[in-house]
Amino acid sequence: MAEPPRSCDCFVSLPPGSKEDYVIFGKNSDRPRDEVQEVVYYPTSSHTPGSTVECTYISIPQAEHTHAVVLSRPAWLWGAEMGANEHGVCIGNEAIWTKEPVDPEEALLGMDLVRLGLERGDSAWTALNVITGLLEQHGQGGACREAAEHFSYHNTFLLVDRQESWILETAGKLWAAQKVTEGVKNISNQLTIGTEISAEHPELRAVAQAQGWWSGEGEFSFSAVFSPDNPPARMEMAKQRYMGGTALLQQHNGSVTAEVMMSILRDKASGICMDSEGFCTTGSMVSILPRNPDMPCVHFLTATPDPSRSVFKPFIFSESMRPVNMVMSPQYGPDDPVRTQPRFQHQVDRKHELYKAHQTALTSPDAGVSLQETMRYLESQCLEEIEAMLRGEIQGQELGDLFFDCVDAEIKFYQ
């Protein structure tokens, strides 16, 4: 293969695919290699009725109540590549192209829809309905990277909670969804829903028939009907990594843990851990969602590129969250190139403190096997303590400080 495929990958394991009675979520965010990904937390909030919220490109009516969320996102935009909320809902998205043309006008980005689903949905199904409702009202579109050259796409989503998972695949305002309640599943930037459709846009089949894409007879396969006749090269190349991800999940089916999911996200042979000339894995996330509602969900985020050379740090929602400015990028207000017109006419430095320390450490003469081995050892110790806490063997500490303490320790370690 001349060039690795440029796409993200999302994974989920539900019992009996998981070793314990947990749902395990994982995602790699593959983006332009010089793009900085930050991790941000927003608390639960109430909003004035009739108020609006400014997303990346457009403003929409704000919900009267939004849930607390932790987001891993490209630092230039409002939405997120992946994240979780206080109710144990996780969402990740992927780029997709279909027979429906991509709207050149600015609308909601798929990444905006990830954040909106998390802020407004207290379950995977509720979040799915939030996203499809907003798609119907506002559509999807706009530049998906921080560059003057326009690049846009439609989106697929993996939505997960403590009990189930939903795959949501879109084509413009149209969509189909598949419910997954057990075992392992992954998505990449291609349509995967065939005839196993659990929910769909009410006009989906009528539009397909009117366009001449479906005869109206026999079984209706969303992927067969809506996949483009001449897909982009990146979509064709992603088939290999999708199959590689499926094989890795099947290899561990019945024994998936957070550590196993991290190893899958670090797999370079399959291309899941992206490292090409122009693109790389800029952020990664793994979540443990115990079926027992009395147990906390634990979300591990890197906030740095290349999970094979990064540390997954645990985040647990708490009533007293400590701000972690070391993984938040500088803000440029109305002068930000994403806010000025025309957009993206100049660049700004979006590197946060951990990103800079991580990059310096990896390019220093001392960087190498010993550094990575030490980092991985610290991560494994943390994983063991988290697992022991979930089993009730040790008491949880100040959970609101956990992510802060781990980021602070990582920066000091690099220094």
Short mmCIF file of C-alpha atoms in Angstrom, two decimals:
data_model
loop_
_atom_site.label_atom_id
_atom_site.label_comp_id
_atom_site.label_asym_id
_atom_site.label_seq_id
_atom_site.Cartn_x
_atom_site.Cartn_y
_atom_site.Cartn_z
CA MET A 1 0.00 0.00 0.00
CA ALA A 2 1.59 3.26 -1.15
CA GLU A 3 0.11 5.41 1.59
CA PRO A 4 -1.68 4.50 4.84
CA PRO A 5 -5.39 5.32 4.85
CA ARG A 6 -6.34 8.60 6.48
CA SER A 7 -9.18 7.94 8.84
CA CYS A 8 -10.09 7.38 12.47
CA ASP A 9 -11.12 4.14 14.10
CA CYS A 10 -13.70 3.52 16.85
CA PHE A 11 -14.09 0.32 18.86
CA VAL A 12 -16.48 -1.08 21.42
CA SER A 13 -16.60 -4.28 23.45
CA LEU A 14 -19.75 -5.28 25.33
CA PRO A 15 -20.07 -8.38 27.52
CA PRO A 16 -19.41 -11.20 26.76
CA GLY A 17 -16.71 -9.61 24.57
CA SER A 18 -15.22 -7.89 27.62
CA LYS A 19 -13.32 -9.77 30.32
CA GLU A 20 -15.29 -8.08 33.10
CA ASP A 21 -18.89 -6.86 33.24
CA TYR A 22 -17.80 -3.62 31.56
CA VAL A 23 -18.44 -1.92 28.26
CA ILE A 24 -15.09 -0.79 26.81
CA PHE A 25 -14.91 2.09 24.29
CA GLY A 26 -11.87 3.17 22.31
CA LYS A 27 -10.99 5.66 19.59
CA ASN A 28 -7.97 6.99 17.72
CA SER A 29 -8.34 10.43 16.21
CA ASP A 30 -6.28 10.61 13.01
CA ARG A 31 -5.81 14.18 11.84
CA PRO A 32 -3.24 16.43 10.10
CA ARG A 33 -0.02 15.69 11.94
CA ASP A 34 0.66 19.30 12.99
CA GLU A 35 -2.83 19.74 14.48
CA VAL A 36 -2.92 20.00 18.28
CA GLN A 37 -5.59 18.10 20.19
CA GLU A 38 -6.62 19.45 23.60
CA VAL A 39 -8.68 17.91 26.41
CA VAL A 40 -11.33 20.16 27.95
CA TYR A 41 -13.96 19.73 30.66
CA TYR A 42 -17.26 21.59 30.83
CA PRO A 43 -19.48 21.25 33.92
CA THR A 44 -23.22 20.69 33.89
CA SER A 45 -24.99 23.95 33.20
CA SER A 46 -28.39 25.60 32.92
CA HIS A 47 -29.10 28.08 30.15
CA THR A 48 -31.60 30.88 29.64
CA PRO A 49 -34.62 29.74 27.61
CA GLY A 50 -34.36 31.03 24.06
CA SER A 51 -30.57 31.47 24.18
CA THR A 52 -28.24 30.25 21.44
CA VAL A 53 -24.91 28.44 21.37
CA GLU A 54 -22.15 29.31 18.90
CA CYS A 55 -20.75 26.11 17.38
CA THR A 56 -17.74 26.04 15.04
CA TYR A 57 -19.45 27.88 12.17
CA ILE A 58 -23.11 28.46 13.03
CA SER A 59 -25.24 29.31 16.05
CA ILE A 60 -28.19 27.12 17.04
CA PRO A 61 -30.77 27.22 19.86
CA GLN A 62 -29.22 26.18 23.17
CA ALA A 63 -30.71 23.45 25.35
CA GLU A 64 -31.97 24.61 28.73
CA HIS A 65 -29.71 22.06 30.43
CA THR A 66 -26.38 20.58 29.32
CA HIS A 67 -24.55 17.65 30.91
CA ALA A 68 -20.97 17.76 32.16
CA VAL A 69 -18.58 16.57 29.43
CA VAL A 70 -14.91 15.80 28.87
CA LEU A 71 -13.82 16.30 25.26
CA SER A 72 -10.75 15.51 23.18
CA ARG A 73 -10.81 17.91 20.26
CA PRO A 74 -8.75 19.71 17.62
CA ALA A 75 -7.95 22.93 19.42
CA TRP A 76 -9.32 25.20 16.68
CA LEU A 77 -12.96 24.09 16.77
CA TRP A 78 -15.96 24.04 19.12
CA GLY A 79 -16.95 20.37 18.92
CA ALA A 80 -14.93 17.22 19.59
CA GLU A 81 -13.48 14.15 17.92
CA MET A 82 -14.47 12.05 20.94
CA GLY A 83 -15.60 12.45 24.49
CA ALA A 84 -17.84 11.35 27.34
CA ASN A 85 -20.44 12.81 29.64
CA GLU A 86 -21.33 12.43 33.31
CA HIS A 87 -23.95 9.77 32.50
CA GLY A 88 -21.45 7.32 31.01
CA VAL A 89 -22.16 8.11 27.36
CA CYS A 90 -19.19 8.05 24.94
CA ILE A 91 -19.23 9.18 21.31
CA GLY A 92 -16.66 9.15 18.51
CA ASN A 93 -17.07 10.03 14.84
CA GLU A 94 -15.53 9.10 11.49
CA ALA A 95 -15.36 10.75 8.07
CA ILE A 96 -17.54 9.20 5.37
CA TRP A 97 -18.49 9.87 1.76
CA THR A 98 -21.72 8.62 0.18
CA LYS A 99 -23.81 9.09 -2.96
CA GLU A 100 -25.35 12.13 -1.29
CA PRO A 101 -23.16 15.14 -2.18
CA VAL A 102 -21.30 16.98 0.58
CA ASP A 103 -22.90 20.40 1.13
CA PRO A 104 -20.31 23.14 0.53
CA GLU A 105 -22.18 25.54 2.84
CA GLU A 106 -21.20 25.93 6.49
CA ALA A 107 -23.45 24.01 8.87
CA LEU A 108 -22.76 21.73 11.83
CA LEU A 109 -19.55 19.72 11.72
CA GLY A 110 -19.73 16.06 12.65
CA MET A 111 -17.45 17.04 15.53
CA ASP A 112 -20.00 19.64 16.67
CA LEU A 113 -22.62 16.88 16.68
CA VAL A 114 -20.38 14.72 18.91
CA ARG A 115 -20.31 17.45 21.56
CA LEU A 116 -23.99 18.30 21.18
CA GLY A 117 -24.94 14.63 21.58
CA LEU A 118 -22.88 14.37 24.76
CA GLU A 119 -24.16 17.62 26.24
CA ARG A 120 -27.81 16.76 25.59
CA GLY A 121 -28.05 12.94 25.74
CA ASP A 122 -28.15 10.90 28.95
CA SER A 123 -27.98 7.58 27.04
CA ALA A 124 -26.58 6.43 23.70
CA TRP A 125 -30.09 6.26 22.22
CA THR A 126 -31.03 9.74 23.47
CA ALA A 127 -27.77 11.16 22.09
CA LEU A 128 -28.51 9.50 18.74
CA ASN A 129 -31.88 11.22 18.62
CA VAL A 130 -30.24 14.54 19.51
CA ILE A 131 -27.79 14.17 16.62
CA THR A 132 -30.37 13.08 14.03
CA GLY A 133 -32.74 15.85 15.10
CA LEU A 134 -30.04 18.49 14.72
CA LEU A 135 -29.05 17.01 11.36
CA GLU A 136 -32.62 17.45 10.17
CA GLN A 137 -32.75 21.05 11.39
CA HIS A 138 -29.31 22.36 10.52
CA GLY A 139 -27.54 19.86 8.23
CA GLN A 140 -23.84 19.03 8.25
CA GLY A 141 -21.08 20.82 6.39
CA GLY A 142 -18.11 23.17 6.53
CA ALA A 143 -14.33 22.87 6.45
CA CYS A 144 -13.15 19.96 8.61
CA ARG A 145 -9.55 21.04 8.99
CA GLU A 146 -7.76 24.28 9.77
CA ALA A 147 -6.71 25.17 6.25
CA ALA A 148 -7.77 27.49 3.44
CA GLU A 149 -8.16 24.48 1.12
CA HIS A 150 -11.69 23.19 1.61
CA PHE A 151 -12.04 19.64 2.90
CA SER A 152 -15.39 18.32 4.11
CA TYR A 153 -17.26 15.05 4.61
CA HIS A 154 -20.29 13.35 6.10
CA ASN A 155 -20.02 11.37 9.32
CA THR A 156 -20.54 8.05 11.03
CA PHE A 157 -20.75 7.82 14.82
CA LEU A 158 -20.23 5.19 17.50
CA LEU A 159 -22.42 5.97 20.53
CA VAL A 160 -21.92 3.88 23.67
CA ASP A 161 -23.32 3.75 27.21
CA ARG A 162 -23.23 1.24 30.08
CA GLN A 163 -25.81 -1.05 28.46
CA GLU A 164 -25.60 -0.82 24.67
CA SER A 165 -24.01 0.74 21.62
CA TRP A 166 -25.40 2.35 18.48
CA ILE A 167 -23.74 2.80 15.10
CA LEU A 168 -25.12 5.85 13.32
CA GLU A 169 -24.23 6.39 9.64
CA THR A 170 -25.29 9.51 7.77
CA ALA A 171 -25.67 10.73 4.21
CA GLY A 172 -26.47 14.44 4.31
CA LYS A 173 -29.61 14.64 6.47
CA LEU A 174 -30.43 10.97 5.88
CA TRP A 175 -29.29 8.27 8.27
CA ALA A 176 -29.47 4.66 9.38
CA ALA A 177 -28.61 3.18 12.77
CA GLN A 178 -27.77 -0.27 14.10
CA LYS A 179 -28.11 -1.32 17.74
CA VAL A 180 -25.35 -3.49 19.24
CA THR A 181 -25.97 -5.13 22.61
CA GLU A 182 -23.19 -7.73 22.90
CA GLY A 183 -19.78 -8.68 21.58
CA VAL A 184 -17.22 -6.53 19.78
CA LYS A 185 -17.60 -4.01 16.95
CA ASN A 186 -15.54 -1.38 15.15
CA ILE A 187 -16.13 1.33 12.57
CA SER A 188 -13.87 3.26 10.23
CA ASN A 189 -14.55 5.72 7.41
CA GLN A 190 -16.84 3.52 5.39
CA LEU A 191 -20.46 2.45 5.57
CA THR A 192 -20.92 -0.78 7.52
CA ILE A 193 -24.69 -1.02 8.12
CA GLY A 194 -26.24 -3.49 5.70
CA THR A 195 -29.74 -4.87 6.19
CA GLU A 196 -29.46 -4.93 10.02
CA ILE A 197 -31.11 -1.52 10.40
CA SER A 198 -32.59 -0.82 13.84
CA ALA A 199 -33.74 2.75 13.12
CA GLU A 200 -33.68 5.05 10.10
CA HIS A 201 -34.68 8.42 8.67
CA PRO A 202 -38.38 8.23 7.73
CA GLU A 203 -37.64 9.22 4.12
CA LEU A 204 -34.49 7.14 3.67
CA ARG A 205 -35.90 4.48 1.35
CA ALA A 206 -38.13 6.88 -0.56
CA VAL A 207 -35.15 9.11 -1.39
CA ALA A 208 -33.05 6.11 -2.42
CA GLN A 209 -35.82 4.91 -4.71
CA ALA A 210 -36.46 8.36 -6.19
CA GLN A 211 -32.73 8.73 -6.99
CA GLY A 212 -32.68 5.35 -8.71
CA TRP A 213 -30.29 3.86 -6.16
CA TRP A 214 -32.77 1.21 -5.02
CA SER A 215 -35.51 -0.56 -6.93
CA GLY A 216 -37.85 -0.70 -3.97
CA GLU A 217 -37.88 -4.50 -4.08
CA GLY A 218 -36.09 -6.99 -1.89
CA GLU A 219 -33.98 -6.28 1.18
CA PHE A 220 -32.66 -2.76 1.73
CA SER A 221 -28.93 -2.54 2.52
CA PHE A 222 -27.87 0.95 3.58
CA SER A 223 -24.20 0.39 2.73
CA ALA A 224 -24.96 -1.15 -0.67
CA VAL A 225 -27.43 1.59 -1.62
CA PHE A 226 -25.54 4.66 -0.34
CA SER A 227 -21.85 3.77 -0.81
CA PRO A 228 -20.43 5.90 -3.66
CA ASP A 229 -19.77 4.31 -7.03
CA ASN A 230 -16.31 5.92 -7.15
CA PRO A 231 -15.23 6.29 -3.51
CA PRO A 232 -12.30 8.55 -2.56
CA ALA A 233 -8.95 6.78 -2.37
CA ARG A 234 -8.79 7.32 1.40
CA MET A 235 -12.10 5.47 1.76
CA GLU A 236 -10.87 2.51 -0.26
CA MET A 237 -7.56 2.36 1.62
CA ALA A 238 -9.36 2.40 4.97
CA LYS A 239 -10.88 -1.01 4.24
CA GLN A 240 -7.58 -2.63 5.22
CA ARG A 241 -7.44 -0.95 8.60
CA TYR A 242 -11.13 -1.69 9.21
CA MET A 243 -10.46 -5.37 8.61
CA GLY A 244 -7.32 -5.16 10.74
CA GLY A 245 -9.31 -3.64 13.59
CA THR A 246 -11.98 -6.32 13.28
CA ALA A 247 -9.30 -9.03 13.41
CA LEU A 248 -7.69 -7.53 16.52
CA LEU A 249 -11.04 -7.33 18.29
CA GLN A 250 -11.88 -10.91 17.36
CA GLN A 251 -8.48 -12.04 18.61
CA HIS A 252 -9.36 -10.68 22.06
CA ASN A 253 -13.10 -11.38 21.96
CA GLY A 254 -14.13 -12.49 25.44
CA SER A 255 -11.09 -10.96 27.15
CA VAL A 256 -11.18 -7.27 26.18
CA THR A 257 -9.97 -4.91 28.91
CA ALA A 258 -8.93 -1.26 28.88
CA GLU A 259 -5.33 -2.40 28.51
CA VAL A 260 -6.24 -4.57 25.50
CA MET A 261 -8.09 -1.65 23.92
CA MET A 262 -5.04 0.55 24.41
CA SER A 263 -2.87 -2.07 22.71
CA ILE A 264 -5.24 -2.10 19.72
CA LEU A 265 -5.04 1.70 19.44
CA ARG A 266 -1.24 1.40 19.53
CA ASP A 267 -1.08 -1.16 16.71
CA LYS A 268 1.01 0.25 13.86
CA ALA A 269 1.06 -2.86 11.65
CA SER A 270 -2.66 -2.50 10.92
CA GLY A 271 -2.41 1.27 10.40
CA ILE A 272 -4.74 1.89 13.35
CA CYS A 273 -1.94 3.86 15.01
CA MET A 274 -1.51 6.33 12.17
CA ASP A 275 1.90 7.75 11.27
CA SER A 276 2.10 8.88 7.65
CA GLU A 277 3.72 11.89 6.05
CA GLY A 278 0.72 14.19 6.41
CA PHE A 279 -1.49 12.50 9.00
CA CYS A 280 -1.01 10.89 12.40
CA THR A 281 -3.00 9.83 15.43
CA THR A 282 -3.23 13.16 17.28
CA GLY A 283 -5.27 11.97 20.26
CA SER A 284 -6.62 8.73 21.75
CA MET A 285 -9.28 7.71 24.24
CA VAL A 286 -10.31 4.52 26.06
CA SER A 287 -13.26 4.28 28.47
CA ILE A 288 -14.40 1.71 31.02
CA LEU A 289 -18.18 1.78 31.51
CA PRO A 290 -19.18 -0.69 34.26
CA ARG A 291 -22.66 -2.19 33.88
CA ASN A 292 -23.13 -1.59 37.63
CA PRO A 293 -24.45 2.00 37.91
CA ASP A 294 -22.92 2.34 41.40
CA MET A 295 -19.42 2.10 39.93
CA PRO A 296 -17.79 5.13 38.28
CA CYS A 297 -16.94 5.25 34.60
CA VAL A 298 -13.25 5.83 33.89
CA HIS A 299 -12.06 7.63 30.76
CA PHE A 300 -8.40 7.52 29.69
CA LEU A 301 -7.13 10.27 27.37
CA THR A 302 -3.68 10.98 25.96
CA ALA A 303 -3.91 14.70 24.96
CA THR A 304 -0.75 14.00 22.91
CA PRO A 305 -0.03 12.40 19.51
CA ASP A 306 0.82 8.75 18.81
CA PRO A 307 -0.60 6.47 21.51
CA SER A 308 2.40 4.14 21.13
CA ARG A 309 4.51 6.98 22.54
CA SER A 310 1.92 8.54 24.85
CA VAL A 311 0.43 7.90 28.29
CA PHE A 312 -3.28 7.24 28.79
CA LYS A 313 -4.36 9.31 31.81
CA PRO A 314 -7.56 8.55 33.78
CA PHE A 315 -10.44 11.01 34.11
CA ILE A 316 -13.41 10.37 36.42
CA PHE A 317 -16.35 12.77 36.73
CA SER A 318 -16.60 14.26 40.20
CA GLU A 319 -18.48 17.06 41.96
CA SER A 320 -15.18 18.88 42.49
CA MET A 321 -13.25 18.90 39.22
CA ARG A 322 -9.87 20.59 39.16
CA PRO A 323 -9.16 22.55 35.95
CA VAL A 324 -6.31 21.09 33.90
CA ASN A 325 -4.93 24.08 32.02
CA MET A 326 -1.82 22.12 31.00
CA VAL A 327 -3.85 20.30 28.29
CA MET A 328 -5.84 23.35 27.15
CA SER A 329 -4.63 25.36 24.18
CA PRO A 330 -4.23 29.15 24.03
CA GLN A 331 -7.34 31.12 23.13
CA TYR A 332 -7.36 33.89 20.51
CA GLY A 333 -10.93 35.18 20.80
CA PRO A 334 -12.39 37.10 17.83
CA ASP A 335 -8.92 37.26 16.18
CA ASP A 336 -8.74 33.49 15.86
CA PRO A 337 -8.36 32.55 12.18
CA VAL A 338 -11.41 30.29 12.45
CA ARG A 339 -13.49 33.32 13.48
CA THR A 340 -12.27 35.93 11.01
CA GLN A 341 -13.53 36.20 7.41
CA PRO A 342 -12.30 34.79 5.14
CA ARG A 343 -11.35 31.94 7.45
CA PHE A 344 -7.94 30.31 7.92
CA GLN A 345 -5.85 33.06 6.32
CA HIS A 346 -3.11 32.74 8.93
CA GLN A 347 -1.97 30.26 11.57
CA VAL A 348 -1.55 30.56 15.33
CA ASP A 349 0.31 28.48 17.89
CA ARG A 350 -2.16 26.12 19.59
CA LYS A 351 0.35 23.98 21.50
CA HIS A 352 -0.58 23.41 25.15
CA GLU A 353 1.93 22.77 27.94
CA LEU A 354 1.76 18.96 27.89
CA TYR A 355 1.97 18.86 24.08
CA LYS A 356 5.17 20.94 24.11
CA ALA A 357 6.75 18.90 26.91
CA HIS A 358 5.83 15.64 25.15
CA GLN A 359 7.26 16.76 21.80
CA THR A 360 10.46 18.03 23.42
CA ALA A 361 10.97 14.80 25.33
CA LEU A 362 10.44 12.60 22.27
CA THR A 363 12.91 14.56 20.16
CA SER A 364 15.61 14.87 22.83
CA PRO A 365 18.81 12.79 22.65
CA ASP A 366 17.66 10.85 25.74
CA ALA A 367 14.36 9.79 24.15
CA GLY A 368 14.12 6.14 23.29
CA VAL A 369 13.24 2.76 24.66
CA SER A 370 14.01 3.60 28.29
CA LEU A 371 11.74 6.66 28.26
CA GLN A 372 8.85 4.75 26.72
CA GLU A 373 9.34 1.80 29.07
CA THR A 374 9.16 4.10 32.10
CA MET A 375 6.06 5.86 30.76
CA ARG A 376 4.36 2.55 30.06
CA TYR A 377 5.23 1.27 33.55
CA LEU A 378 3.61 4.32 35.16
CA GLU A 379 0.53 3.78 33.01
CA SER A 380 0.29 0.08 33.94
CA GLN A 381 0.51 0.96 37.64
CA CYS A 382 -2.33 3.41 37.21
CA LEU A 383 -4.42 0.83 35.33
CA GLU A 384 -3.92 -1.71 38.12
CA GLU A 385 -5.07 0.81 40.73
CA ILE A 386 -8.13 1.77 38.68
CA GLU A 387 -9.09 -1.89 38.21
CA ALA A 388 -8.62 -2.52 41.93
CA MET A 389 -10.81 0.48 42.73
CA LEU A 390 -13.55 -0.80 40.39
CA ARG A 391 -13.38 -4.21 42.08
CA GLY A 392 -13.78 -2.50 45.45
CA GLU A 393 -10.37 -3.59 46.69
CA ILE A 394 -9.16 -0.03 47.35
CA GLN A 395 -10.97 3.22 48.01
CA GLY A 396 -11.05 5.91 45.32
CA GLN A 397 -9.01 8.98 46.09
CA GLU A 398 -9.91 12.58 45.24
CA LEU A 399 -11.34 11.67 41.84
CA GLY A 400 -11.65 15.29 40.68
CA ASP A 401 -7.86 15.69 40.97
CA LEU A 402 -6.93 12.40 39.28
CA PHE A 403 -6.50 13.65 35.72
CA PHE A 404 -4.74 16.84 36.91
CA ASP A 405 -2.28 14.86 39.04
CA CYS A 406 -1.44 12.49 36.19
CA VAL A 407 -0.88 15.30 33.67
CA ASP A 408 1.23 17.21 36.19
CA ALA A 409 3.32 14.11 36.92
CA GLU A 410 3.83 13.45 33.21
CA ILE A 411 5.10 16.97 32.56
CA LYS A 412 7.48 16.78 35.51
CA PHE A 413 8.69 13.39 34.28
CA TYR A 414 9.57 14.86 30.88
CA GLN A 415 11.49 17.67 32.53
#
